[in-house]
Amino acid sequence: MIRVKEGLERVSRCLHPVPGAGEVRVWDAAGLVLEDDVRAPEDYPPVPKAEYDGYAVRSADTPGELRVAGSAPLGTRAPEVRPGEALYVTTGAYLPSYLDAIVPQEEARVVERDGSTYIRVEERVRPWSYVDPPGYHARKGDLMVARGRVLTRVDVVALASVGIDAVRARRRVRVRALSVGSELARDRDVPPSSLLRRGVIPESNSLLLEWYLALRAPFAELVGSKVLPDDPAVISREAERALEDADVLVTFGGSGPSSVDFTRRLAESADCSAGDFRMKPGKPAKLAALGGKLIAVLPGHPLAALHALTRLLDPLMYLVAGATHRPWPSRRAMLLEELPERKRGFAQQYLVRLSEGGTATVVYKHGTGVTSKLAGVDGLLNLDEDDAPGPGDYVEVNLI
């Protein structure tokens, strides 16, 4: 048996990141992995920019009385003004280079005289007061986002705000899934209760995979998912077809020592492989690389599949995507009780409910097959082989 870290390192050496997709419009880039660094193309703002509603002035003209020569709402070009004049502006407006300060609207004393509007400024206004100088947001060549980052929608907002039109990104990772088992059914039109009464098991691991991809791998797309019977010819044929265009093949079930274990044989013929992990739940599971592609042979029980998805598949998906790995969002919480069935020397995963008071309660029923334990779970407590937290200890719980 091998430790999880050792197995991941063994397989990662044989994986190839997906190729680039070329330039992608910034509006379409959320969820993609950057192939190159993104730098500011120009100084931004290119000219002074108002950061407050009020009157744009030359700071050197203050204190004093200034005639309001016009206005420059956001989205319009400011007119020229002479010394001793002011311009009414709204937040975000571009200003002539010589207007270097804003007198906030609520601080300006407005005077109407001889058909003109004046503002009276009683004190000296500091240069760049309420004005962003050129290059304040970004200087030309500044690093905005580093290569390998999975672009978020927030990143896109920031890049668009400094005039970045496109980025170089990698294409999405193509994932295919095969759930093996003659006892499985995926007819979503049939109520689960009806299937169970007939002794048929509703196939649900594909939903776990979809959940994982949506939560952790926006750079990937599930391009196909099938349920297969325990038929040697069918399994071999569908696995070969899946690897023709997929970067990642995930199989559920069919990984035990039975005579129909053809997914296991496929993994063992690969360039690099690792299996027999010291993890609980999650046995049996195997990882392999074939021609730079990732094959993840995962258990059929949903709780074991969940552990394998989040512990084994997650870091390798980022490698295939060419992405910098992101830590799981987590919350620090205090354990209330002794961990049940903790087996030192094994990587283990516990289902956890969190309280508003910052405590963690393990959801426990004996048996990997008790899938109902997932109901109402807030997070996952992942323990490495040598971890042994006890009651009163604080742990990091991965939020799901």
Coordinates of N, CA and C in Angstrom, one line a residue, residues 78-195:
A78 N -14.6 66.0 -21.1 CA -14.7 67.3 -20.4 C -14.3 68.5 -21.3
P79 N -15.0 69.6 -21.3 CA -14.6 70.8 -22.0 C -13.4 71.4 -21.4
E80 N -12.7 72.2 -22.2 CA -11.6 73.0 -21.7 C -12.1 74.1 -20.8
V81 N -11.3 74.3 -19.7 CA -11.6 75.4 -18.8 C -10.4 76.3 -18.6
R82 N -10.6 77.6 -18.3 CA -9.5 78.5 -18.1 C -9.2 78.6 -16.7
P83 N -8.0 79.1 -16.4 CA -7.6 79.4 -15.0 C -8.7 80.2 -14.3
G84 N -9.0 79.8 -13.0 CA -10.0 80.5 -12.3 C -11.4 79.9 -12.5
E85 N -11.5 78.8 -13.3 CA -12.8 78.2 -13.5 C -12.8 76.8 -13.0
A86 N -14.0 76.3 -12.8 CA -14.2 75.0 -12.3 C -15.2 74.2 -13.2
L87 N -15.2 72.9 -13.0 CA -16.1 72.1 -13.9 C -16.8 71.1 -13.0
Y88 N -18.1 71.0 -13.2 CA -18.9 70.1 -12.4 C -18.7 68.7 -13.0
V89 N -18.4 67.7 -12.2 CA -18.1 66.3 -12.7 C -18.8 65.3 -11.8
T90 N -19.0 64.1 -12.4 CA -19.5 63.0 -11.6 C -18.4 61.9 -11.5
T91 N -18.6 61.1 -10.6 CA -17.5 60.0 -10.3 C -17.2 59.2 -11.5
G92 N -15.9 59.1 -11.8 CA -15.5 58.3 -13.0 C -15.2 59.1 -14.2
A93 N -15.5 60.4 -14.2 CA -15.3 61.3 -15.4 C -13.8 61.5 -15.6
Y94 N -13.4 61.5 -16.9 CA -12.0 61.9 -17.2 C -11.9 63.4 -17.2
L95 N -10.8 63.9 -16.7 CA -10.6 65.3 -16.6 C -9.4 65.8 -17.5
P96 N -9.4 67.1 -17.8 CA -8.2 67.6 -18.5 C -7.0 67.5 -17.5
S97 N -5.8 67.3 -18.0 CA -4.7 67.0 -17.2 C -4.4 68.1 -16.2
Y98 N -4.8 69.3 -16.4 CA -4.5 70.4 -15.5 C -5.5 70.5 -14.3
L99 N -6.6 69.8 -14.4 CA -7.5 69.8 -13.2 C -7.1 68.6 -12.3
D100 N -6.6 69.0 -11.2 CA -5.9 68.0 -10.3 C -6.6 67.8 -9.0
A101 N -7.8 68.3 -8.8 CA -8.5 68.2 -7.5 C -10.0 68.3 -7.7
I102 N -10.7 67.7 -6.7 CA -12.2 67.8 -6.7 C -12.6 68.4 -5.4
V103 N -13.5 69.4 -5.5 CA -14.1 69.9 -4.3 C -15.5 69.2 -4.2
P104 N -15.6 68.3 -3.2 CA -16.9 67.5 -3.1 C -18.1 68.4 -3.1
Q105 N -19.1 67.9 -3.8 CA -20.4 68.7 -3.9 C -20.9 69.2 -2.6
E106 N -20.9 68.3 -1.6 CA -21.5 68.7 -0.3 C -20.6 69.7 0.4
E107 N -19.3 69.9 0.0 CA -18.4 70.9 0.7 C -18.3 72.2 -0.1
A108 N -18.9 72.3 -1.3 CA -18.8 73.5 -2.1 C -19.9 74.5 -1.7
R109 N -19.5 75.7 -1.6 CA -20.5 76.8 -1.3 C -20.8 77.4 -2.7
V110 N -22.0 77.2 -3.2 CA -22.4 77.7 -4.5 C -23.1 79.1 -4.4
V111 N -22.6 79.9 -5.3 CA -23.1 81.3 -5.4 C -23.6 81.6 -6.8
E112 N -24.8 82.1 -6.9 CA -25.4 82.5 -8.2 C -25.2 84.0 -8.4
R113 N -24.6 84.5 -9.5 CA -24.4 86.0 -9.6 C -24.3 86.3 -11.1
D114 N -25.1 87.3 -11.5 CA -25.0 87.8 -12.9 C -25.2 86.7 -14.0
G115 N -26.1 85.7 -13.6 CA -26.4 84.7 -14.6 C -25.4 83.6 -14.6
S116 N -24.4 83.6 -13.7 CA -23.4 82.6 -13.7 C -23.3 81.9 -12.3
T117 N -22.8 80.7 -12.3 CA -22.6 80.0 -11.1 C -21.2 80.0 -10.6
Y118 N -21.0 80.2 -9.4 CA -19.6 80.2 -8.8 C -19.6 79.3 -7.6
I119 N -18.4 78.8 -7.3 CA -18.2 78.1 -6.1 C -17.2 78.8 -5.3
R120 N -17.4 78.9 -4.0 CA -16.5 79.6 -3.1 C -15.7 78.5 -2.3
V121 N -14.4 78.5 -2.4 CA -13.6 77.5 -1.7 C -12.8 78.3 -0.7
E122 N -13.1 77.9 0.6 CA -12.5 78.7 1.7 C -11.1 78.3 2.0
E123 N -10.7 77.0 1.7 CA -9.4 76.6 2.1 C -8.6 76.0 0.9
R124 N -7.3 75.9 1.1 CA -6.5 75.3 0.0 C -6.8 73.8 -0.2
V125 N -7.0 73.4 -1.4 CA -7.3 72.0 -1.8 C -6.0 71.4 -2.2
R126 N -5.7 70.2 -1.6 CA -4.4 69.5 -1.9 C -4.5 68.9 -3.3
P127 N -3.4 68.9 -4.0 CA -3.3 68.3 -5.3 C -3.7 66.8 -5.2
W128 N -4.5 66.4 -6.2 CA -5.0 65.0 -6.3 C -6.0 64.6 -5.3
S129 N -6.6 65.6 -4.7 CA -7.6 65.4 -3.7 C -8.9 64.9 -4.5
Y130 N -9.3 63.7 -4.2 CA -10.5 63.0 -4.8 C -10.3 62.9 -6.3
V131 N -9.0 62.8 -6.8 CA -8.7 62.6 -8.2 C -7.7 61.4 -8.3
D132 N -8.0 60.5 -9.1 CA -7.0 59.4 -9.4 C -6.0 59.9 -10.5
P133 N -4.7 60.1 -10.2 CA -3.8 60.5 -11.2 C -3.6 59.5 -12.3
P134 N -3.1 59.9 -13.5 CA -2.8 58.9 -14.5 C -1.9 57.7 -14.0
G135 N -2.3 56.5 -14.3 CA -1.6 55.3 -13.9 C -1.8 54.9 -12.5
Y136 N -2.8 55.5 -11.8 CA -3.0 55.2 -10.4 C -3.6 53.7 -10.3
H137 N -4.5 53.3 -11.2 CA -5.0 51.9 -11.1 C -4.0 50.9 -11.6
A138 N -3.3 51.2 -12.7 CA -2.3 50.3 -13.2 C -1.4 51.1 -14.1
R139 N -0.1 50.7 -14.0 CA 0.9 51.2 -14.9 C 1.1 50.3 -16.1
K140 N 1.5 50.8 -17.3 CA 1.7 50.0 -18.4 C 2.8 48.9 -18.1
G141 N 2.4 47.6 -18.3 CA 3.3 46.5 -18.0 C 3.2 45.9 -16.7
D142 N 2.3 46.5 -15.8 CA 2.1 45.9 -14.5 C 1.4 44.5 -14.6
L143 N 1.9 43.6 -13.8 CA 1.3 42.3 -13.8 C -0.1 42.3 -13.2
M144 N -1.1 42.0 -14.0 CA -2.5 42.0 -13.5 C -2.8 40.6 -12.9
V145 N -2.6 39.5 -13.7 CA -2.9 38.2 -13.3 C -1.8 37.3 -13.9
A146 N -1.3 36.3 -13.0 CA -0.2 35.5 -13.4 C -0.7 34.3 -14.2
R147 N 0.1 33.7 -15.1 CA -0.2 32.5 -15.8 C -0.5 31.4 -14.9
G148 N -1.4 30.5 -15.3 CA -1.8 29.4 -14.5 C -3.0 29.7 -13.6
R149 N -3.4 30.9 -13.5 CA -4.6 31.2 -12.7 C -5.8 30.8 -13.4
V150 N -6.8 30.3 -12.6 CA -8.1 30.1 -13.2 C -8.9 31.4 -13.0
L151 N -9.2 32.0 -14.2 CA -9.8 33.3 -14.2 C -11.2 33.3 -13.5
T152 N -11.4 34.2 -12.6 CA -12.8 34.3 -12.0 C -13.5 35.4 -12.7
R153 N -14.8 35.5 -12.5 CA -15.6 36.6 -13.0 C -15.1 37.9 -12.4
V154 N -14.6 37.9 -11.2 CA -14.1 39.1 -10.6 C -12.8 39.6 -11.3
D155 N -12.0 38.6 -11.7 CA -10.8 38.9 -12.5 C -11.2 39.6 -13.8
V156 N -12.2 39.0 -14.5 CA -12.7 39.6 -15.7 C -13.1 41.0 -15.6
V157 N -13.8 41.3 -14.5 CA -14.2 42.7 -14.2 C -13.0 43.6 -14.1
A158 N -12.0 43.2 -13.4 CA -10.8 44.0 -13.2 C -10.0 44.2 -14.5
L159 N -9.9 43.1 -15.3 CA -9.1 43.2 -16.6 C -9.9 44.1 -17.5
A160 N -11.2 44.0 -17.6 CA -11.9 44.9 -18.5 C -11.8 46.3 -18.1
S161 N -11.7 46.6 -16.8 CA -11.7 47.9 -16.3 C -10.4 48.7 -16.7
V162 N -9.3 48.0 -17.1 CA -8.1 48.6 -17.5 C -7.9 48.4 -19.0
G163 N -8.9 48.1 -19.7 CA -8.9 48.0 -21.2 C -8.3 46.8 -21.8
I164 N -8.3 45.7 -21.1 CA -7.7 44.4 -21.7 C -8.9 43.7 -22.4
D165 N -8.7 43.5 -23.7 CA -9.7 43.0 -24.6 C -9.7 41.5 -24.7
A166 N -8.5 40.9 -24.6 CA -8.4 39.4 -24.8 C -7.2 38.9 -23.9
V167 N -7.3 37.6 -23.7 CA -6.2 36.9 -22.9 C -5.9 35.6 -23.6
R168 N -4.6 35.1 -23.4 CA -4.2 33.8 -23.9 C -4.6 32.8 -22.9
A169 N -5.4 31.8 -23.2 CA -5.8 30.8 -22.3 C -5.7 29.4 -22.8
R170 N -5.7 28.4 -21.9 CA -5.8 27.0 -22.4 C -7.2 26.6 -22.6
R171 N -7.4 25.7 -23.5 CA -8.7 25.2 -23.8 C -9.2 24.4 -22.6
R172 N -10.5 24.2 -22.5 CA -11.1 23.5 -21.4 C -10.7 22.0 -21.4
V173 N -10.6 21.4 -20.2 CA -10.3 20.0 -20.1 C -11.5 19.2 -20.4
R174 N -11.4 18.2 -21.3 CA -12.6 17.4 -21.6 C -12.6 16.2 -20.8
V175 N -13.7 16.0 -20.1 CA -13.8 14.8 -19.1 C -15.0 13.9 -19.6
R176 N -14.7 12.6 -19.6 CA -15.7 11.6 -19.8 C -15.8 10.7 -18.6
A177 N -17.0 10.2 -18.3 CA -17.3 9.4 -17.2 C -18.0 8.1 -17.6
L178 N -17.6 7.0 -17.0 CA -18.2 5.7 -17.2 C -18.5 5.1 -15.8
S179 N -19.8 4.8 -15.6 CA -20.2 4.2 -14.3 C -20.5 2.7 -14.7
V180 N -19.8 1.8 -14.1 CA -19.9 0.4 -14.4 C -20.7 -0.4 -13.4
G181 N -21.7 -1.1 -13.9 CA -22.5 -2.0 -13.0 C -23.8 -2.3 -13.6
S182 N -24.1 -3.6 -13.8 CA -25.4 -4.0 -14.3 C -26.5 -3.7 -13.4
E183 N -26.2 -3.4 -12.1 CA -27.3 -3.1 -11.2 C -27.7 -1.7 -11.2
L184 N -27.0 -0.8 -12.0 CA -27.2 0.6 -12.0 C -28.3 1.0 -13.0
A185 N -29.0 2.1 -12.7 CA -29.9 2.7 -13.6 C -29.8 4.2 -13.5
R186 N -29.9 4.9 -14.7 CA -29.8 6.4 -14.7 C -31.0 7.0 -15.3
D187 N -32.1 6.4 -15.3 CA -33.3 6.9 -15.9 C -33.9 8.0 -14.9
R188 N -33.6 9.3 -15.2 CA -34.0 10.3 -14.3 C -35.5 10.6 -14.3
D189 N -36.2 9.9 -15.3 CA -37.7 10.1 -15.3 C -38.4 9.1 -14.4
V190 N -37.6 8.1 -13.9 CA -38.2 7.1 -13.0 C -37.8 7.5 -11.5
P191 N -38.8 7.6 -10.7 CA -38.6 8.0 -9.3 C -37.6 7.0 -8.6
P192 N -36.6 7.5 -7.8 CA -35.7 6.6 -7.1 C -36.3 5.5 -6.3
S193 N -37.5 5.8 -5.7 CA -38.2 4.8 -4.9 C -38.6 3.7 -5.7
S194 N -39.0 3.9 -6.9 CA -39.5 2.8 -7.8 C -38.3 1.9 -8.2
L195 N -37.1 2.6 -8.5 CA -35.9 1.8 -8.8 C -35.5 0.9 -7.6

